[in-house]
Coordinates of N, CA, C and O in Angstrom, one line a residue:
X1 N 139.8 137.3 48.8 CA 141.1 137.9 48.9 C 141.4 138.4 50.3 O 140.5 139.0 51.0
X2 N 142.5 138.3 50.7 CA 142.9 138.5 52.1 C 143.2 140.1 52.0 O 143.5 140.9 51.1
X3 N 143.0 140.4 53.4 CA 143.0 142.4 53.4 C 144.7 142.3 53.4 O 145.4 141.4 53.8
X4 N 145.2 143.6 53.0 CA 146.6 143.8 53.2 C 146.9 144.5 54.2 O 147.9 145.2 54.1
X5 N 146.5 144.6 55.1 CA 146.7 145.5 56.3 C 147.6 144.6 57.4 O 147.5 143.4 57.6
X6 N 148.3 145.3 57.8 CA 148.9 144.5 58.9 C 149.3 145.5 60.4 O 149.5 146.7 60.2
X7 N 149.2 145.1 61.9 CA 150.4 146.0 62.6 C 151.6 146.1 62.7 O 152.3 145.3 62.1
X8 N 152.1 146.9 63.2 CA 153.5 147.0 63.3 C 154.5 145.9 63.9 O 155.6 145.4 63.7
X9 N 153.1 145.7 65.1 CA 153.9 144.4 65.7 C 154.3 142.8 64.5 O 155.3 142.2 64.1
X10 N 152.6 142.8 64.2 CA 152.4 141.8 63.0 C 153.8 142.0 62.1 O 154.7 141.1 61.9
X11 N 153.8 143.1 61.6 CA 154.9 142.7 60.3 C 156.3 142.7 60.6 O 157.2 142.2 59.9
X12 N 156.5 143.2 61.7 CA 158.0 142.7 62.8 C 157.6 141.6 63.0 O 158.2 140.9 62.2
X13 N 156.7 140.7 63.7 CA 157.1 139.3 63.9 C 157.2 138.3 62.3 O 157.9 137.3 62.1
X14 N 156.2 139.0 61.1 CA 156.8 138.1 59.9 C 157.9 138.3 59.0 O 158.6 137.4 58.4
X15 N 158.2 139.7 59.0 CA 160.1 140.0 59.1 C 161.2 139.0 59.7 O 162.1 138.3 59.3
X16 N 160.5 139.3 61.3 CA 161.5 138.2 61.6 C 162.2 136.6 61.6 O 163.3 136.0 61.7
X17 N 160.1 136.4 61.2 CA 159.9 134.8 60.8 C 161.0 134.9 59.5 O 162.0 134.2 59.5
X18 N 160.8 135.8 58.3 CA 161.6 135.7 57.2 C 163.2 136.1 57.4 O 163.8 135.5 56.5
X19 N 163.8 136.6 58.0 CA 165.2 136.7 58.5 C 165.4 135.6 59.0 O 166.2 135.0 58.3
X20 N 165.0 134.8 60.1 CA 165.2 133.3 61.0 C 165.4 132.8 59.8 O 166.5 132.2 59.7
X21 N 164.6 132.8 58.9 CA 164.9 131.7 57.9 C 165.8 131.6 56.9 O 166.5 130.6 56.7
X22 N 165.9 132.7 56.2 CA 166.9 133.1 55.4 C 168.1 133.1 55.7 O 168.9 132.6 54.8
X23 N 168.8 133.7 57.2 CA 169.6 133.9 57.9 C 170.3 132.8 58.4 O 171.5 132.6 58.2
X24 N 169.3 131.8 59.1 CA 169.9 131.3 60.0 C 169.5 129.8 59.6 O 170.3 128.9 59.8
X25 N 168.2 129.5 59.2 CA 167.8 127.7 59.1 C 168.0 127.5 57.6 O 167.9 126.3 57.3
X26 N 168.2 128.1 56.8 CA 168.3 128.0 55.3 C 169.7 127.3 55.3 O 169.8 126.1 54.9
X27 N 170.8 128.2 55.9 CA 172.4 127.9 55.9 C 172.3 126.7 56.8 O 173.4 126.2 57.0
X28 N 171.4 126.3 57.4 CA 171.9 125.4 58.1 C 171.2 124.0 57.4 O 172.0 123.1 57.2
X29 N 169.8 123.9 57.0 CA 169.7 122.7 56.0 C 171.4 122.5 54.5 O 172.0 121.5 54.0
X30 N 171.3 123.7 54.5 CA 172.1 123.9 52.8 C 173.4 122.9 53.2 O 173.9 122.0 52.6
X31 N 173.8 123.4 54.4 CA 174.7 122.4 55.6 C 174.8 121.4 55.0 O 175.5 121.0 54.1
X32 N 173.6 120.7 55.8 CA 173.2 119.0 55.5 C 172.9 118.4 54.4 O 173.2 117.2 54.2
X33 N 172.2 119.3 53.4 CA 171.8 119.0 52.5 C 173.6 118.3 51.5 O 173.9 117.2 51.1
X34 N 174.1 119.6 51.5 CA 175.7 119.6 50.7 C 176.2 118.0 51.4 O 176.6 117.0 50.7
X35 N 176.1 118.0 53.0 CA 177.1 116.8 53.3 C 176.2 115.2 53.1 O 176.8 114.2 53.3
X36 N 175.3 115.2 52.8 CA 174.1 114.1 53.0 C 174.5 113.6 51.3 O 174.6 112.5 50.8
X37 N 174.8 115.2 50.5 CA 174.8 114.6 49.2 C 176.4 114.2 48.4 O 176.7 114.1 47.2
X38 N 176.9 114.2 49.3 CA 178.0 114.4 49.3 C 178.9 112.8 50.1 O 180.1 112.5 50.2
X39 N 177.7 112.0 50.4 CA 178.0 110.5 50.9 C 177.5 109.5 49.4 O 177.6 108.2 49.4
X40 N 177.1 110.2 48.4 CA 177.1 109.0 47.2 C 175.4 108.8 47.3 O 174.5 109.7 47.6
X41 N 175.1 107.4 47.0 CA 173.5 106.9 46.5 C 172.8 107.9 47.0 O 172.8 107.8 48.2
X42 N 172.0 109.1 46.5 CA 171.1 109.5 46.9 C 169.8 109.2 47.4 O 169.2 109.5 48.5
X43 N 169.4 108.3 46.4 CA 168.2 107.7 46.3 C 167.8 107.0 47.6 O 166.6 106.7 47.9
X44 N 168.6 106.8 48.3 CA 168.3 105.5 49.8 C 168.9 106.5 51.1 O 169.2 106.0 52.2
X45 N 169.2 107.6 50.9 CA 169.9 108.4 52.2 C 168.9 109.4 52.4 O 168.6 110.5 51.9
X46 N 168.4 108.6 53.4 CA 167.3 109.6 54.0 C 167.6 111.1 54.8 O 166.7 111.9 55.2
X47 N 169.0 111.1 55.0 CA 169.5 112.5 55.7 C 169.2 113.6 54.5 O 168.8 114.7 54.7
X48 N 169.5 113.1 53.1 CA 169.5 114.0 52.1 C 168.0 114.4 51.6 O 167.7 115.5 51.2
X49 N 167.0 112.9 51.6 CA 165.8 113.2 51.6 C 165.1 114.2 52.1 O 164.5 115.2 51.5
X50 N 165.2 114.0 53.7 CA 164.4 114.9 54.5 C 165.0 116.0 54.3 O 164.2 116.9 54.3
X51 N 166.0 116.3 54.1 CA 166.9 117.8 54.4 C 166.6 118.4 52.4 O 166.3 119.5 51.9
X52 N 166.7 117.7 52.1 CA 166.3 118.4 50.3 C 164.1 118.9 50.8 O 163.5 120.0 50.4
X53 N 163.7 118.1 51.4 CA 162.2 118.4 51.6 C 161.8 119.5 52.6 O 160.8 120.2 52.6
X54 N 163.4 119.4 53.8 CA 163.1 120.8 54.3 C 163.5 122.1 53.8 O 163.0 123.1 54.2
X55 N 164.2 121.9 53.1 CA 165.1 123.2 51.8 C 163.7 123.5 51.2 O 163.3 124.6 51.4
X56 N 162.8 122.6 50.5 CA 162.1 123.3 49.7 C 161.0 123.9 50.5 O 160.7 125.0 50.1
X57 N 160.3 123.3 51.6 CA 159.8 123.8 52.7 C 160.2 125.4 53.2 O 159.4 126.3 53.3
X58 N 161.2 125.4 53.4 CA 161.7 126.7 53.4 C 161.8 127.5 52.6 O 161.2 128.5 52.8
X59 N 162.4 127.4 51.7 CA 161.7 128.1 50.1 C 160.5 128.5 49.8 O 160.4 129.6 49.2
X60 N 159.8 127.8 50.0 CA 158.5 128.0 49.6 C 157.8 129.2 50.7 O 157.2 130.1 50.2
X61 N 158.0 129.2 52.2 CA 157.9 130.1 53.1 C 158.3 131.2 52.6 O 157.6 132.1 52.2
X62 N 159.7 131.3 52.7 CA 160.3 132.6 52.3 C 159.7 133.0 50.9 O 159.2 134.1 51.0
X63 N 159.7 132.5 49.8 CA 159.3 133.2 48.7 C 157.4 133.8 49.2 O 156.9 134.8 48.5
X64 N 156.6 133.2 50.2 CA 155.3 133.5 50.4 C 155.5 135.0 51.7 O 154.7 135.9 52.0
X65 N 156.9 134.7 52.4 CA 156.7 135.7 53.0 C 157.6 137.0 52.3 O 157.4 138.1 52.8
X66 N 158.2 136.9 51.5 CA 158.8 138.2 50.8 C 157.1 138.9 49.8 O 156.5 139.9 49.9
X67 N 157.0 137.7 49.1 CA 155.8 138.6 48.5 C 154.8 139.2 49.5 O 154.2 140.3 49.2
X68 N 154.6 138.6 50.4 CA 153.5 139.2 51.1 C 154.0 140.5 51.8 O 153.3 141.5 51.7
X69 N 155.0 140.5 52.3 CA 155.2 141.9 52.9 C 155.5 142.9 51.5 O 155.2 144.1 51.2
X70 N 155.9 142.2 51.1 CA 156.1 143.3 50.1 C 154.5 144.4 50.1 O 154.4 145.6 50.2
X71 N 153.4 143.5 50.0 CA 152.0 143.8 49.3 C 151.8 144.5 50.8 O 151.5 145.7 50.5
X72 N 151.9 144.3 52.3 CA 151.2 144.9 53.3 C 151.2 146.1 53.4 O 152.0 146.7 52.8
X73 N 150.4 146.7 54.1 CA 150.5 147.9 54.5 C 149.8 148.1 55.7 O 148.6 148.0 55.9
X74 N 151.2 148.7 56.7 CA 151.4 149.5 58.0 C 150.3 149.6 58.6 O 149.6 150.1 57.7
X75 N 149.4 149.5 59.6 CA 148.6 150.3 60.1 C 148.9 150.7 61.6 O 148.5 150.0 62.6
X76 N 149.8 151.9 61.6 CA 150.0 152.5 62.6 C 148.8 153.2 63.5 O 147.9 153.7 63.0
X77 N 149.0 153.1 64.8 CA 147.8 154.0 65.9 C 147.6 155.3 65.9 O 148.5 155.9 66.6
X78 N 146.7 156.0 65.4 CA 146.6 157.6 65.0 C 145.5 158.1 66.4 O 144.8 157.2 67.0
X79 N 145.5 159.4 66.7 CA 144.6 159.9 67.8 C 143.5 160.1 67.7 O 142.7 160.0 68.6
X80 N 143.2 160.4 66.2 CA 142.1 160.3 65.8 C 140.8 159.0 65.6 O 139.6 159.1 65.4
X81 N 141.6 157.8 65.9 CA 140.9 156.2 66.1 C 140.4 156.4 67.9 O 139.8 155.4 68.3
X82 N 140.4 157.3 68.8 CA 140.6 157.3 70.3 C 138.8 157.6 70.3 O 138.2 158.5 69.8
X83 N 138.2 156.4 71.1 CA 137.2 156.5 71.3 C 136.0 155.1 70.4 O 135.0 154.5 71.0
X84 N 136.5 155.1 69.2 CA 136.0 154.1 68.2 C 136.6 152.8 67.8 O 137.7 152.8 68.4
X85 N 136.5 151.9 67.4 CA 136.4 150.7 67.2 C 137.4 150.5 65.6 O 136.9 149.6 64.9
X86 N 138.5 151.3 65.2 CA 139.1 150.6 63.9 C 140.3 149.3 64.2 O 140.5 148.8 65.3
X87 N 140.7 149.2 63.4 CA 142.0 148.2 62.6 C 143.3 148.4 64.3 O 144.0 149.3 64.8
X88 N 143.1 147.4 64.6 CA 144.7 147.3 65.8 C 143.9 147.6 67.4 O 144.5 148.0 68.4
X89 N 142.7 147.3 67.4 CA 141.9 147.9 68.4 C 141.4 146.8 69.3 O 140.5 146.1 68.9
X90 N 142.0 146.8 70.9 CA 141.5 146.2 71.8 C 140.3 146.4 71.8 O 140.1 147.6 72.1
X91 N 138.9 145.7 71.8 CA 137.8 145.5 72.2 C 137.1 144.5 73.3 O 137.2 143.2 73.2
X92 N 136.5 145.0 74.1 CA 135.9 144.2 74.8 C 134.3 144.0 74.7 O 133.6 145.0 74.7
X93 N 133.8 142.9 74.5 CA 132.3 143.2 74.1 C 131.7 141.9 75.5 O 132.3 141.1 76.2
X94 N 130.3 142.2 75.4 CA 129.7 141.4 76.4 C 127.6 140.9 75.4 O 127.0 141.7 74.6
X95 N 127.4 139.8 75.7 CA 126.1 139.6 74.9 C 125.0 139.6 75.8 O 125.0 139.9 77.0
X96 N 124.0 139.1 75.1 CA 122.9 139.2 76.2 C 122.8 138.7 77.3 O 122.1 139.2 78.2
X97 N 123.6 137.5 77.6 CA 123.8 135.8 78.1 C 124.5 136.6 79.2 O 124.4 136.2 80.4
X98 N 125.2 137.7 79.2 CA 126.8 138.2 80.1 C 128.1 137.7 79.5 O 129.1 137.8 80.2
X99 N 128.1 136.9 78.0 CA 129.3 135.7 77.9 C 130.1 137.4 77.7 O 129.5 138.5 77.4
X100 N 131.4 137.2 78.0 CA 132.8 138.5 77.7 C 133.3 137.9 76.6 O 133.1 136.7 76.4
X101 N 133.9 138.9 75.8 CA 134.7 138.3 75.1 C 135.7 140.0 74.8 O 135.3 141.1 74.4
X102 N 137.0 139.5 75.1 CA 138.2 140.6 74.7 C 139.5 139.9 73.5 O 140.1 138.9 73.6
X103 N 139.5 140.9 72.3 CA 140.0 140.4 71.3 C 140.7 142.2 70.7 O 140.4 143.4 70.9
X104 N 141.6 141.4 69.7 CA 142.8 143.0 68.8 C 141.9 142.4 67.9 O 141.5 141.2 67.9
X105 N 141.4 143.5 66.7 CA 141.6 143.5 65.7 C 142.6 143.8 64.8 O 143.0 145.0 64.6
X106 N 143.1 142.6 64.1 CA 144.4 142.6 63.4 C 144.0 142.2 61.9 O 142.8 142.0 61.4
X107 N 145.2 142.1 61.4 CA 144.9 141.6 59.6 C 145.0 140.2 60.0 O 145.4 139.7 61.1
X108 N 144.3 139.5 58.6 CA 144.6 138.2 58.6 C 145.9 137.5 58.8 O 145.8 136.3 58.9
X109 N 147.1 137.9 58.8 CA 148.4 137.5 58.6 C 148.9 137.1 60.3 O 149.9 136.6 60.7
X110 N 147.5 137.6 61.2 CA 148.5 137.7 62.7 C 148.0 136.9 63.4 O 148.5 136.7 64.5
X111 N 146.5 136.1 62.9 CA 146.0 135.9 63.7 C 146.4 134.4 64.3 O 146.2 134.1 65.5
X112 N 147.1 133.6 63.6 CA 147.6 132.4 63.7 C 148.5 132.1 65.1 O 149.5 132.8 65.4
X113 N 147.8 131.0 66.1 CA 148.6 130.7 67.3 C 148.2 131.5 68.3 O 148.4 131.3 69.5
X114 N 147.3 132.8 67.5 CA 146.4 133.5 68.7 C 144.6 133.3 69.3 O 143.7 133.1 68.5
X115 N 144.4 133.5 70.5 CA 142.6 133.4 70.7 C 142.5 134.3 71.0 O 141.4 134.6 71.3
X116 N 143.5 135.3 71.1 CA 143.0 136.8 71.6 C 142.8 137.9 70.4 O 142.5 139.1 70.4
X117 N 142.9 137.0 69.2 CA 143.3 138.0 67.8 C 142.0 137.9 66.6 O 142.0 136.7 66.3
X118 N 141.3 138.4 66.1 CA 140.6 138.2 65.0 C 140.6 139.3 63.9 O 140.8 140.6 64.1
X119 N 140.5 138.5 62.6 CA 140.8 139.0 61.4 C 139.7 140.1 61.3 O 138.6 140.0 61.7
X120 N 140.1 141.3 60.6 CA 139.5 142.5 60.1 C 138.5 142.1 59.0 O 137.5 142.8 58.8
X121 N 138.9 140.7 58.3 CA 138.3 140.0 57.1 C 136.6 139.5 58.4 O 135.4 139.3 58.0
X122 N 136.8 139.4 59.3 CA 135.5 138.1 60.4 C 134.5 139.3 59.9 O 134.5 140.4 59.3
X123 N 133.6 138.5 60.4 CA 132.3 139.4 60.4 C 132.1 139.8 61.8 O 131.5 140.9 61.8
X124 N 132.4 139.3 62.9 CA 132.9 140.0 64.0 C 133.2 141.5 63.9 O 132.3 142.4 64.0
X125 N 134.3 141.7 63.5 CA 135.1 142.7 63.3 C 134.4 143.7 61.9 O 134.0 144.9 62.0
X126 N 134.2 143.3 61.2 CA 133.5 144.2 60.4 C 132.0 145.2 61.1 O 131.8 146.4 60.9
X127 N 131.0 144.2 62.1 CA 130.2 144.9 62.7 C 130.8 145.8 63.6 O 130.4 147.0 63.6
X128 N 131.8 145.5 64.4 CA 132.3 146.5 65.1 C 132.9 147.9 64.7 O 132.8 148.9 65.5
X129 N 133.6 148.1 63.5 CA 134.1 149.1 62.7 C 133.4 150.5 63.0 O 132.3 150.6 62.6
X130 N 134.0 151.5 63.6 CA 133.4 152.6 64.4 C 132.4 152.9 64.8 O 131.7 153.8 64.4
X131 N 132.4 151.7 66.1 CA 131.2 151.4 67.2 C 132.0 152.2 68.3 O 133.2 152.3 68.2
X132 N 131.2 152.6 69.3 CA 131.8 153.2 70.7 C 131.6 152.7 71.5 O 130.9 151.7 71.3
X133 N 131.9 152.8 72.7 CA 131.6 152.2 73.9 C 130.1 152.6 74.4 O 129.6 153.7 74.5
X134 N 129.6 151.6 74.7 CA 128.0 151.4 74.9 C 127.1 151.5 73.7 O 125.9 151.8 73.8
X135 N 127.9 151.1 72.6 CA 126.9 150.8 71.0 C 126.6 149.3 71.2 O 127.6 148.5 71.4
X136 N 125.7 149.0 71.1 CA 125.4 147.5 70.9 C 125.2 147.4 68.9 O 124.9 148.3 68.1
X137 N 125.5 146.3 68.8 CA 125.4 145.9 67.6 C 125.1 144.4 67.2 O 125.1 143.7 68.2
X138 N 124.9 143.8 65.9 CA 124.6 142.8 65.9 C 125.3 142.1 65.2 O 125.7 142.8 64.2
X139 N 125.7 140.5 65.1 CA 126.4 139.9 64.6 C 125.6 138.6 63.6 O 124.9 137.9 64.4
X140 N 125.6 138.3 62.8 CA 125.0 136.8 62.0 C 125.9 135.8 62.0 O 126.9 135.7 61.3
X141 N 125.3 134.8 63.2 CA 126.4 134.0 63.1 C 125.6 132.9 62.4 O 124.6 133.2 61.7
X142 N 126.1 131.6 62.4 CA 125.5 130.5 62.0 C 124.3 129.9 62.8 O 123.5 129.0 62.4
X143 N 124.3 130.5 63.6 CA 122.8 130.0 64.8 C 122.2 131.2 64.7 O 121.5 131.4 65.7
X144 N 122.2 132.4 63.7 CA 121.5 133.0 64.0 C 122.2 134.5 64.6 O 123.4 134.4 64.9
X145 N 121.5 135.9 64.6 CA 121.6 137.3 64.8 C 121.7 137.0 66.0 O 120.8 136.4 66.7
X146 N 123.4 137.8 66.6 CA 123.0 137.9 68.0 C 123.7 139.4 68.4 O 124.8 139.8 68.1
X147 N 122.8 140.0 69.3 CA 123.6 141.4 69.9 C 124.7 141.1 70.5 O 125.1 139.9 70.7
X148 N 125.4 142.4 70.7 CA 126.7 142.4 71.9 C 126.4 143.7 72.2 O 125.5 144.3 71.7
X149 N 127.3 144.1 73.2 CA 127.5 145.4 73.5 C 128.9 146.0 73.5 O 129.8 145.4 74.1
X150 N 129.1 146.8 73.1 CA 130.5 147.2 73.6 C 130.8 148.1 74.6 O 130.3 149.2 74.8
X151 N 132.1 147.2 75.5 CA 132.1 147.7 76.4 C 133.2 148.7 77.0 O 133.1 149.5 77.9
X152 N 134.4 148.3 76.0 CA 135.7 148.6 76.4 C 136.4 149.0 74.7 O 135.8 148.4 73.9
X153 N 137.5 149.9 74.2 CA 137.6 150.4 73.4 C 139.2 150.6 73.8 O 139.3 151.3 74.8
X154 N 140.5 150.0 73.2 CA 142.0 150.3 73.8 C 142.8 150.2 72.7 O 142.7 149.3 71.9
X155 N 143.7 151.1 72.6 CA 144.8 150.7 71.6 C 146.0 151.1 72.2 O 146.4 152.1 72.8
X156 N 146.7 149.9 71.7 CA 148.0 149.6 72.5 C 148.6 150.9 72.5 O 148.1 151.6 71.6
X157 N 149.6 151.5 73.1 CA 150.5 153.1 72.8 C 151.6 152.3 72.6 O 151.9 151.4 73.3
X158 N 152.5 152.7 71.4 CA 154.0 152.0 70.9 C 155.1 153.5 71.6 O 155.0 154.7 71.2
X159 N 156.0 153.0 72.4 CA 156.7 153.5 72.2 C 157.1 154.6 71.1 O 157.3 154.1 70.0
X160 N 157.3 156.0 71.1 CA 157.5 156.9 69.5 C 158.9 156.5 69.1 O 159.7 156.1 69.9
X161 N 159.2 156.4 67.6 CA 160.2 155.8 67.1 C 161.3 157.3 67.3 O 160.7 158.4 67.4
X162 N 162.4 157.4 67.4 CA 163.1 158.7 67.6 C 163.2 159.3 66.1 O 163.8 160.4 66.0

């Protein structure tokens, strides 16, 4: 089961994804769809085909993105995270080898289209969970236990809402 946590940023960009669609590409297949079906033989008019298959395409999004937000929950940046390694938190870690590696931990919902992002669900991210800067810790990957270090610890500052 997927974590329900999301950022603030995260659930403004799948709000949005779900407004764009609702708003603005829904009315506009429903468009095509009405005039496609609205030329007679359905069965051989591929404008109505594709546009009936992008309608449900869309549907099917929007009904997965209303439920899901509905279930998320906020994880806003508190003062008390300053110093440690939780949920929304730039990390930088480095391994034995010197390889770097800088990544947010986010919910699963954000990580898509990103390499800078990994899920709170990784095992990554679970070893890190209120580590500090200069905690090493260990990870099980598929080749095997490997240290890191941490080296860097940041969380974005938002703007205060008025």
């Amino acid at each position: 089961m997927k974590t329900k946590l999301i950022t603030r940023e995260g659930y403004n960009a799948l709000k949005a994804e779900h407004d764009e669609l609702w708003f603005k590409k829904r009315p506009e297949v429903t468009k095509i769809v009405t005039w496609a079906a609205s030329l007679g033989d359905r069965s051989e008019n591929a404008d109505y085909q594709y546009s009936k298959r992008q309608l449900r395409q869309i549907d099917s999004r929007i009904r997965y993105l209303r439920k899901r937000l509905e279930d998320l929950q906020i994880v806003d940046y508190s003062p008390q995270q300053e110093g440690k390694v939780f949920f929304g938190a730039w990390v930088e870690i480095e391994d034995d080898d010197g390889q770097l590696l800088k990544f947010r931990i986010v919910g699963p919902d954000e990580i898509y289209g990103r390499t800078d992002y990994i899920s709170i669900d990784a095992p990554m991210a679970r070893a890190l969970l209120k580590k500090q800067v200069d905690d090493s810790f260990v990870v099980q990957t598929p080749t095997g236990a490997k240290e890191w270090l941490v080296l860097d610890i940041q969380y974005p500052k938002l703007p205060a809402t008025p």
